[in-house]
PDB file of C-alpha atoms in Angstrom:
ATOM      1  CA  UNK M   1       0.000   0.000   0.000  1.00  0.00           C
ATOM      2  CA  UNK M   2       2.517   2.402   0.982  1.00  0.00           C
ATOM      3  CA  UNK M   3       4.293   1.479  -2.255  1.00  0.00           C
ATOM      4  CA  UNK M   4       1.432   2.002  -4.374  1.00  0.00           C
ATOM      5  CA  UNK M   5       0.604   5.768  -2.344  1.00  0.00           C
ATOM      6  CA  UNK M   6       4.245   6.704  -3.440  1.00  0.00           C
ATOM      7  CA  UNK M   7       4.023   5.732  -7.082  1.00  0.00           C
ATOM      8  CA  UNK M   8       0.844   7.629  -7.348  1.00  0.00           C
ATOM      9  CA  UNK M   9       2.284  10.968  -5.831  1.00  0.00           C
ATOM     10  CA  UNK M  10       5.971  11.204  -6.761  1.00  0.00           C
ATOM     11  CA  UNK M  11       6.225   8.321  -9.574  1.00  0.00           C
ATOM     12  CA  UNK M  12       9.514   6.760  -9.975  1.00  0.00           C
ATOM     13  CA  UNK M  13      11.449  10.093  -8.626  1.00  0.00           C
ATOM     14  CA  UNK M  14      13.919  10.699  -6.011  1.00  0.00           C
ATOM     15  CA  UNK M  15      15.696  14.325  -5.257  1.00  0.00           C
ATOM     16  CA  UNK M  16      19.190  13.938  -3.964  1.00  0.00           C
ATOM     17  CA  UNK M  17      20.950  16.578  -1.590  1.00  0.00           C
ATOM     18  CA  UNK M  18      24.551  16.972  -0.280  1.00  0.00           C
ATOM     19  CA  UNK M  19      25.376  18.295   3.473  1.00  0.00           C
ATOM     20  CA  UNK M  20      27.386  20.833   3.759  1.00  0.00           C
ATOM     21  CA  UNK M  21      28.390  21.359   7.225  1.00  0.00           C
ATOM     22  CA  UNK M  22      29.564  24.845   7.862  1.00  0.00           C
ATOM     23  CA  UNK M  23      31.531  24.073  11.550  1.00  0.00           C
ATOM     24  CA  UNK M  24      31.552  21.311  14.097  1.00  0.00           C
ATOM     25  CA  UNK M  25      31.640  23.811  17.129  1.00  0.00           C
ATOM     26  CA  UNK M  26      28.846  23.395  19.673  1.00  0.00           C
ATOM     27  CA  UNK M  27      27.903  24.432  23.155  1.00  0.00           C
ATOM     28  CA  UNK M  28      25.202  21.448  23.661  1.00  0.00           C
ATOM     29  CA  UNK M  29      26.028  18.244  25.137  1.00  0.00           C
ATOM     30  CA  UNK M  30      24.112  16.056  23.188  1.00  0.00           C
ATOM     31  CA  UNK M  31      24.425  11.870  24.099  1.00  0.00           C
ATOM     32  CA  UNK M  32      24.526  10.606  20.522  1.00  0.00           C
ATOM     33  CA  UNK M  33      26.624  13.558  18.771  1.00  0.00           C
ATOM     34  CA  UNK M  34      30.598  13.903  18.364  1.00  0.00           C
ATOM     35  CA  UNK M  35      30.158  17.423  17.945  1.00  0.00           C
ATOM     36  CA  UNK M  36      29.009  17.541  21.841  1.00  0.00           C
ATOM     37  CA  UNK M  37      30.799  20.179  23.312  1.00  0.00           C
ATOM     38  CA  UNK M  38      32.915  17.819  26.067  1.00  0.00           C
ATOM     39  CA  UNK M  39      34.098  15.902  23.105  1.00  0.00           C
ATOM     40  CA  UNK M  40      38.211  17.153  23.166  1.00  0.00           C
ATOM     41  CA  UNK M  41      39.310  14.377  20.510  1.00  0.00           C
ATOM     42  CA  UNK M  42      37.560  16.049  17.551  1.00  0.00           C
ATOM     43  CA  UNK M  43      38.983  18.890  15.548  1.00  0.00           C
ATOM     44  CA  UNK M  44      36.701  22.052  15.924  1.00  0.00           C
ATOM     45  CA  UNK M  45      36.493  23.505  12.664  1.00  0.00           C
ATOM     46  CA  UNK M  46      34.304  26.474  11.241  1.00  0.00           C
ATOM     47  CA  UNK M  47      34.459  27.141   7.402  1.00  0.00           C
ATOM     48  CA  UNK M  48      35.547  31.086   6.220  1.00  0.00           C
ATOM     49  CA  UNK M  49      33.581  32.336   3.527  1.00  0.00           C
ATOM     50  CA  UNK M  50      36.256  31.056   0.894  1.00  0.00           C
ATOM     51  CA  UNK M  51      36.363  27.657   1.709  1.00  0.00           C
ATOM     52  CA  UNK M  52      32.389  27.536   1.515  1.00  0.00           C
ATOM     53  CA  UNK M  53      32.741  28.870  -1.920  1.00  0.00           C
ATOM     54  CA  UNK M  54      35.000  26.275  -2.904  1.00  0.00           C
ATOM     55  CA  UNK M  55      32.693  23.538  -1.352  1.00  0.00           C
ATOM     56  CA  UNK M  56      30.099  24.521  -2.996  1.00  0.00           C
ATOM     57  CA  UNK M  57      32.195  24.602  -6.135  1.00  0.00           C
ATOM     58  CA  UNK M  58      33.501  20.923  -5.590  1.00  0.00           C
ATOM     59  CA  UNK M  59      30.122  20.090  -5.157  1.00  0.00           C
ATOM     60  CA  UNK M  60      28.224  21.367  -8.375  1.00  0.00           C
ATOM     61  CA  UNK M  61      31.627  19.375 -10.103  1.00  0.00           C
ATOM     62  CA  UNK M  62      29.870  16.290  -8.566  1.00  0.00           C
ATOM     63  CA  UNK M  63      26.525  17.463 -10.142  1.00  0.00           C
ATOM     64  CA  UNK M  64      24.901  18.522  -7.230  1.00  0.00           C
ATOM     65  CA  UNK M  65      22.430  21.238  -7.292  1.00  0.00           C
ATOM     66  CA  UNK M  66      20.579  20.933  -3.714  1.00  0.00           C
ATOM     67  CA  UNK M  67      22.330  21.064  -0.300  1.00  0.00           C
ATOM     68  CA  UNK M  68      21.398  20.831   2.795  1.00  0.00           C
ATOM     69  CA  UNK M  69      23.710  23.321   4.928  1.00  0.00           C
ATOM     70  CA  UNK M  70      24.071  22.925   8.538  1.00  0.00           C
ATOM     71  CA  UNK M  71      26.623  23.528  11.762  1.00  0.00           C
ATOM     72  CA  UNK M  72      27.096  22.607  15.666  1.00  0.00           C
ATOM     73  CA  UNK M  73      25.116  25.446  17.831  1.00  0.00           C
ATOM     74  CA  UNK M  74      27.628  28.087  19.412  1.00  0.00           C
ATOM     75  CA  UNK M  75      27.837  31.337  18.595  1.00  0.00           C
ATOM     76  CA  UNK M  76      30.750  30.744  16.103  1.00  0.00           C
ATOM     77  CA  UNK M  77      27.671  29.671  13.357  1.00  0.00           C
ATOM     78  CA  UNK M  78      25.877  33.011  14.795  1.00  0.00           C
ATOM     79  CA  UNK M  79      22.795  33.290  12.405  1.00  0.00           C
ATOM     80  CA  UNK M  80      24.416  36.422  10.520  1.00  0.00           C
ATOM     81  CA  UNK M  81      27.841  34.187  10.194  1.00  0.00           C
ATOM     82  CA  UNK M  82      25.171  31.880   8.423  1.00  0.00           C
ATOM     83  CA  UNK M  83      23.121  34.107   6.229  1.00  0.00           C
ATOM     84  CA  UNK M  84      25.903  35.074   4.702  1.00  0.00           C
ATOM     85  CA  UNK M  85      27.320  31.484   3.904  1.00  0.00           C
ATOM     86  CA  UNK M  86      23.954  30.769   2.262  1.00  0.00           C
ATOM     87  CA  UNK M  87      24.936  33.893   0.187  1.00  0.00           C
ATOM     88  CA  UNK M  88      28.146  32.807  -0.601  1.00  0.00           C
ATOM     89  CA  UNK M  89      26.881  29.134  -1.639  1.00  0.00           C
ATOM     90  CA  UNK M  90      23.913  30.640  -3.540  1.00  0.00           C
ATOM     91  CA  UNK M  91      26.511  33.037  -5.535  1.00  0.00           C
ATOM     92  CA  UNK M  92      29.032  30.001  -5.784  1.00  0.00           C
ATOM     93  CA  UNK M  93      29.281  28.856  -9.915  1.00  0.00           C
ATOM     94  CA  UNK M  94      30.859  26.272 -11.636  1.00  0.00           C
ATOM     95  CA  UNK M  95      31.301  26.026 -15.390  1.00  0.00           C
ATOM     96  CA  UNK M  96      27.729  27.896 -15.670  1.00  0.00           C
ATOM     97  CA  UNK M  97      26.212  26.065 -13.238  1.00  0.00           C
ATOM     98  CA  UNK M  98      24.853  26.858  -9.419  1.00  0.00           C
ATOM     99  CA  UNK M  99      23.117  25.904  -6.327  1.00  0.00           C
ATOM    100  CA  UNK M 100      19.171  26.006  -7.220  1.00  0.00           C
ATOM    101  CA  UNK M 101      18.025  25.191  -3.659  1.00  0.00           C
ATOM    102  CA  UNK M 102      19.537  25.356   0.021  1.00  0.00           C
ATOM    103  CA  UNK M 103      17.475  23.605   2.639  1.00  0.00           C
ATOM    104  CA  UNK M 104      19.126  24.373   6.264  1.00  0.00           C
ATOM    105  CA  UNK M 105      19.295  22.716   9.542  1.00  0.00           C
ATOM    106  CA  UNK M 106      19.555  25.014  12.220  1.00  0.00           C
ATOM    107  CA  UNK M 107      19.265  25.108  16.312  1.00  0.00           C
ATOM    108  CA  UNK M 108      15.758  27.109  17.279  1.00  0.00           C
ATOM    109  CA  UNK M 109      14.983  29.996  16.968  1.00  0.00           C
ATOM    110  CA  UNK M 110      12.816  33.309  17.654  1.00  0.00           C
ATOM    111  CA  UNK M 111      10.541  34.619  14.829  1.00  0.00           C
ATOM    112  CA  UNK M 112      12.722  37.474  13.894  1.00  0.00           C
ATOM    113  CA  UNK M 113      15.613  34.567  13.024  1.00  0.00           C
ATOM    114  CA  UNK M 114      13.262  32.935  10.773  1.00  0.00           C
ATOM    115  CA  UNK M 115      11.943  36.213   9.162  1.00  0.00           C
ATOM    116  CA  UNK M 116      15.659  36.434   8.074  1.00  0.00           C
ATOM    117  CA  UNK M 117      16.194  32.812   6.888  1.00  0.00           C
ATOM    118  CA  UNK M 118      12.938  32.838   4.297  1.00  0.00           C
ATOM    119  CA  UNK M 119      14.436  36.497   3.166  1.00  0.00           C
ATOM    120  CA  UNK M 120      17.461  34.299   1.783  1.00  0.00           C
ATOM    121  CA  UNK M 121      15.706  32.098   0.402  1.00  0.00           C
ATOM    122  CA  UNK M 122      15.883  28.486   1.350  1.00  0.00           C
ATOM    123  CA  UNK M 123      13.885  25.871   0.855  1.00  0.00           C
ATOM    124  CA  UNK M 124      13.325  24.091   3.747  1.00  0.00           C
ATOM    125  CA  UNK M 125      14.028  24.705   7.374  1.00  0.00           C
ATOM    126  CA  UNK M 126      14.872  21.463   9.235  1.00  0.00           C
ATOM    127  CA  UNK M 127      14.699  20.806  12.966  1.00  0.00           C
ATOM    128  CA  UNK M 128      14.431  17.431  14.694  1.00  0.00           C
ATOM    129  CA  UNK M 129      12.950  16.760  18.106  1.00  0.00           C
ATOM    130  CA  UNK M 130      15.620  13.564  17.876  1.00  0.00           C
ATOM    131  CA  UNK M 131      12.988  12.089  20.712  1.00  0.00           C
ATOM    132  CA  UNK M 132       9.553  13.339  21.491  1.00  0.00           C
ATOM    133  CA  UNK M 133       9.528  11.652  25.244  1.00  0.00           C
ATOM    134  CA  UNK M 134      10.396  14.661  27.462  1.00  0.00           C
ATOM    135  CA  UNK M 135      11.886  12.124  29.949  1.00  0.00           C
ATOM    136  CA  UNK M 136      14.433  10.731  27.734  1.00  0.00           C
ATOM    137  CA  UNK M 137      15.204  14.098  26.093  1.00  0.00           C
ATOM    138  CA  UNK M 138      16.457  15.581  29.309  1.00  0.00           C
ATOM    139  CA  UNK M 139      18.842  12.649  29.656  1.00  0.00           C
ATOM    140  CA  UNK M 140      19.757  12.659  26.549  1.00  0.00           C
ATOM    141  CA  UNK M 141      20.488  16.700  26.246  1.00  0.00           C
ATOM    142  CA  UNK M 142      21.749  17.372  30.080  1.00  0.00           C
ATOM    143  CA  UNK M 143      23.245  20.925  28.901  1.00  0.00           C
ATOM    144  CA  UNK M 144      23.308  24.106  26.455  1.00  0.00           C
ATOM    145  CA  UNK M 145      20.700  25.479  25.091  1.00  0.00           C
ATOM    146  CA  UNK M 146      19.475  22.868  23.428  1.00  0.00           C
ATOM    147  CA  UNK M 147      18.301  21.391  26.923  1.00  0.00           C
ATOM    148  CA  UNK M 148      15.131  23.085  26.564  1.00  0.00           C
ATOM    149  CA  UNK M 149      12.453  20.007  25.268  1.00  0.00           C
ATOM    150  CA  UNK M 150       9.494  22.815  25.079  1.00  0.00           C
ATOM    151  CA  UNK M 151      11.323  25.243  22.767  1.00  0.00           C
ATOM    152  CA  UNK M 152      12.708  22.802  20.439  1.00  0.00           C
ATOM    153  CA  UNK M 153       9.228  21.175  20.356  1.00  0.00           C
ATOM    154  CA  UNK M 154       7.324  24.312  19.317  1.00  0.00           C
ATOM    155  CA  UNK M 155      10.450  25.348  16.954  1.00  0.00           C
ATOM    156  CA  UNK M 156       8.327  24.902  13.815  1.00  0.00           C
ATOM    157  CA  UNK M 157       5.466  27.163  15.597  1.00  0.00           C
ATOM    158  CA  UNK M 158       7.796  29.902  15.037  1.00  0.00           C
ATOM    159  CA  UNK M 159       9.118  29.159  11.855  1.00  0.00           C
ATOM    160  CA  UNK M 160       6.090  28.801  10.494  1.00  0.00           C
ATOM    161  CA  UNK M 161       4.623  32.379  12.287  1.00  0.00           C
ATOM    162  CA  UNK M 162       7.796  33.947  10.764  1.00  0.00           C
ATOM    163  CA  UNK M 163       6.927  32.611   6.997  1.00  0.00           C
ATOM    164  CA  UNK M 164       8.542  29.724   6.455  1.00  0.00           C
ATOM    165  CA  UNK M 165       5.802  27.603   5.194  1.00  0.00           C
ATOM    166  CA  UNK M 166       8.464  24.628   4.570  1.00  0.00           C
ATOM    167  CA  UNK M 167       9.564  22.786   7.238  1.00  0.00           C
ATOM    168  CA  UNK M 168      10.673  19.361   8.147  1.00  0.00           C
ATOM    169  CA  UNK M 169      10.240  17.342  10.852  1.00  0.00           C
ATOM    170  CA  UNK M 170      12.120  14.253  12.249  1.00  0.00           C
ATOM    171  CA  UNK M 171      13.185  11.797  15.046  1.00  0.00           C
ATOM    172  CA  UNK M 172      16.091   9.958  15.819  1.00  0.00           C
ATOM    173  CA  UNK M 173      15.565   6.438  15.963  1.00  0.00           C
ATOM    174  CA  UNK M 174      17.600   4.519  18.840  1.00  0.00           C
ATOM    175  CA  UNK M 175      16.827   6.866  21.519  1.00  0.00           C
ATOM    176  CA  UNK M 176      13.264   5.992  22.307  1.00  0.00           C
ATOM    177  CA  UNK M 177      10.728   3.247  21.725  1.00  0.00           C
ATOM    178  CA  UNK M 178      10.465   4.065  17.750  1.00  0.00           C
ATOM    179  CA  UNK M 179       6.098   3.209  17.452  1.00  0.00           C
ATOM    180  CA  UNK M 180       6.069   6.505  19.817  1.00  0.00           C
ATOM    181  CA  UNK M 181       8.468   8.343  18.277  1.00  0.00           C
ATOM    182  CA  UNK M 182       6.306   7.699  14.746  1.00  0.00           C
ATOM    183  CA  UNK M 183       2.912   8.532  16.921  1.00  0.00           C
ATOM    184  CA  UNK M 184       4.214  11.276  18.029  1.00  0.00           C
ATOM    185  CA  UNK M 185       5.511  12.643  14.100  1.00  0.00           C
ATOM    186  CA  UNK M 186       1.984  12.370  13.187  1.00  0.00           C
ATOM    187  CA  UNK M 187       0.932  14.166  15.880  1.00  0.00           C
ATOM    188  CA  UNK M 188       3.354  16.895  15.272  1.00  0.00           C
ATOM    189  CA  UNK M 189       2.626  16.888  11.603  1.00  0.00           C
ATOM    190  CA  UNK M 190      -1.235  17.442  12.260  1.00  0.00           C
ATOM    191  CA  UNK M 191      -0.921  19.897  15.101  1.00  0.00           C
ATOM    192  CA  UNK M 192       0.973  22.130  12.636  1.00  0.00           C
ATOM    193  CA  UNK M 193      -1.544  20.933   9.339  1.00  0.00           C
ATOM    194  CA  UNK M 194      -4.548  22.335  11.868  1.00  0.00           C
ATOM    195  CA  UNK M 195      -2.639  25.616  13.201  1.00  0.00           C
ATOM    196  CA  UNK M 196      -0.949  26.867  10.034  1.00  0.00           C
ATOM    197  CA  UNK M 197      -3.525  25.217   7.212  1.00  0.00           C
ATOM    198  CA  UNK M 198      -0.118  23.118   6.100  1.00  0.00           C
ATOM    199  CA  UNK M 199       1.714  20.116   7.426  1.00  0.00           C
ATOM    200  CA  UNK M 200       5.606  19.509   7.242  1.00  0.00           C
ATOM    201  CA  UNK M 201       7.333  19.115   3.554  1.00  0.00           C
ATOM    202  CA  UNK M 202       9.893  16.328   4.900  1.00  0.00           C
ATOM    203  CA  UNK M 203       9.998  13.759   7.895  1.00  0.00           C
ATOM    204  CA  UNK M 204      13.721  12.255   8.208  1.00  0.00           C
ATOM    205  CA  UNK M 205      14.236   8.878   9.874  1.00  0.00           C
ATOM    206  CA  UNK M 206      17.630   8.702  10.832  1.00  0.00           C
ATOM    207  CA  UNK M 207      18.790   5.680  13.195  1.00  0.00           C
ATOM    208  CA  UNK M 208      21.996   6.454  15.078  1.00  0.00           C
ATOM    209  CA  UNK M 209      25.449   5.463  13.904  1.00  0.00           C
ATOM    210  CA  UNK M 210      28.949   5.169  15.483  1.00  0.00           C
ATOM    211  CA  UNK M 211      30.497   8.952  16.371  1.00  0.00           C
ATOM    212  CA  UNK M 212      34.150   8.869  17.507  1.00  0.00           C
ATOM    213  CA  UNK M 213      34.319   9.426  21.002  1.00  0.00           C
ATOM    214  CA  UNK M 214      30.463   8.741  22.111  1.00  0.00           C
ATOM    215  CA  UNK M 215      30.279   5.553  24.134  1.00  0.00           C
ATOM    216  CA  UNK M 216      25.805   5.864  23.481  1.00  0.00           C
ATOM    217  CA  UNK M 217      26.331   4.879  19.782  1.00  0.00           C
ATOM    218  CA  UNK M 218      28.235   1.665  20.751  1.00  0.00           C
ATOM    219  CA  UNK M 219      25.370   0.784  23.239  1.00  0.00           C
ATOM    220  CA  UNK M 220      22.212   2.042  21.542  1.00  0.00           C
ATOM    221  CA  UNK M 221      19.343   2.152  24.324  1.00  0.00           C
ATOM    222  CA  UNK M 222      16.348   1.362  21.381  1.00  0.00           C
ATOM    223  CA  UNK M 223      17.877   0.119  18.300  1.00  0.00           C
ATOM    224  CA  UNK M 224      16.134  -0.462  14.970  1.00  0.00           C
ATOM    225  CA  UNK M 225      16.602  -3.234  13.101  1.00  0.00           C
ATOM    226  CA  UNK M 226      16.194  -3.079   8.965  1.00  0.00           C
ATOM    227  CA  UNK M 227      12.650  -5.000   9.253  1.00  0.00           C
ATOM    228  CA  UNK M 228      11.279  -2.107  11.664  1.00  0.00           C
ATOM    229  CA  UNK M 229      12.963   0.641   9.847  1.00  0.00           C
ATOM    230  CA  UNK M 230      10.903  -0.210   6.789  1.00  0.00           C
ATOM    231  CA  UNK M 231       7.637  -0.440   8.440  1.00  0.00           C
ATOM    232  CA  UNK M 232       8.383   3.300   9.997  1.00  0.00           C
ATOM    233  CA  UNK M 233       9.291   4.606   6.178  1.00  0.00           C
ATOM    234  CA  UNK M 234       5.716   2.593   5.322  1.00  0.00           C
ATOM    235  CA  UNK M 235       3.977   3.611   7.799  1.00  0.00           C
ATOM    236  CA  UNK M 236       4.991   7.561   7.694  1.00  0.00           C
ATOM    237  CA  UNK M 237       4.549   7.299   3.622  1.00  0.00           C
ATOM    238  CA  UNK M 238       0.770   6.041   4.528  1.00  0.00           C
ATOM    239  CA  UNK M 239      -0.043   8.530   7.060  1.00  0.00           C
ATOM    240  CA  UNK M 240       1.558  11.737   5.525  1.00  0.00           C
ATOM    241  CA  UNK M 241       1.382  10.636   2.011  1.00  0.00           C
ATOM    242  CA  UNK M 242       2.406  14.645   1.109  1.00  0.00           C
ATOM    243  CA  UNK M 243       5.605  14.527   2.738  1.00  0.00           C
ATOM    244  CA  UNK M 244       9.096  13.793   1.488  1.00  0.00           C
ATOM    245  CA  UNK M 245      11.357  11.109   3.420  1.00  0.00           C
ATOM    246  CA  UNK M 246      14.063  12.026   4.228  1.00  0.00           C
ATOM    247  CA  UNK M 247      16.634   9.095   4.087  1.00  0.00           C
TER     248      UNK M 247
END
């Protein structure tokens, strides 16, 4: 069935995207992530203007003409440091071609922040809840601002109030029990379909994977085998048959 619902909306189509992380820095703590800000084995790293250019370029060689751009939260990827790498990787060209759409993944947000994202022009804003139990999440995200469960969970309120009118949603599978994560993805999706008239443009699924340094991802509390991730991408393709998966 879910087959058949995805034939009938997209056909045989899939968009590909490249990441392109603008800096590793971050000042949240986060279980599952190598970026966490106690990691000391990584190199911190945050891209000048040039070397985003010549990403960019290196990556419309490869025939890329989406990206998704994203960075750790500290206030070396300040939102102005930001907008203006999105302006640099918008202006980037190679051999007559460019970047047609930037979708970005960045920490929350107040509605003046978003007012200034959709006035350069990306596609879609991306936030994950990575688990929607507010138990868990505290463990999970002890410090930083991050920390907050109730401001990343009405993150897309804001976007949306701001005029983004793209957003996507996701979880990250491993943390919790993954039927409430999904639950609680549709209940997400509707809550902003009934508020704003319009439901998210993309749900991502990602499971975690090993991160130097990050003892969790060697000992995943909920993992997901291949059997159950394919009923989640079924059962989110037959619930929000509008949406994009992200995968």
């Amino acid at each position: 069935a879910a087959g058949y619902i995805k034939r009938e909306i997209y056909g045989n189509r899939m968009v590909l995207f490249a990441p392109l992380y603008t800096g590793n820095r971050c000042s949240n703590n986060c279980s599952y992530c190598a970026f966490r800000k106690d990691n000391k084995e990584i190199k911190r790293v945050v891209l000048n203007m040039d070397q985003i250019r010549a990403e960019v370029e290196s990556l419309l060689k490869e025939g890329h003409k989406r990206l998704l751009m994203l960075c750790g939260e500290s206030r070396a990827n300040a939102l102005d440091y930001f907008l203006e790498a999105i302006h640099t990787a918008y202006d980037a060209r190679w051999n007559g071609h460019n970047i047609r759409r930037i979708n970005v993944e960045l920490a929350p947000m107040e509605v003046d922040g978003f007012r200034k994202l959709k006035q350069a022009m990306i596609g879609t804003y991306v936030c994950f809840q990575e688990t929607y139990d507010p138990v868990l999440y505290a463990v999970h995200h002890p410090t930083g601002p991050k920390a907050s469960y109730e401001y990343r969970l009405t993150v897309m309120d804001r976007a949306m109030a701001g005029g983004i009118d793209d957003v996507g949603i996701g979880a990250l599978f491993g943390l919790g029990d993954y039927r409430f994560e999904v639950l609680a993805m549709m209940e997400h999706a509707a809550h902003l379909e009934k508020k704003f008239g319009c439901g998210p443009h993309t749900v991502s699924v990602p499971r975690i994977e090993p991160a130097d340094n990050v003892e969790l991802t060697t000992n995943i509390p909920n993992p997901v085998s291949d059997d159950d991730f394919r009923k989640i991408v079924a059962v989110i393709r037959l619930a929000l048959p509008y949406t994009g998966i992200i995968l």
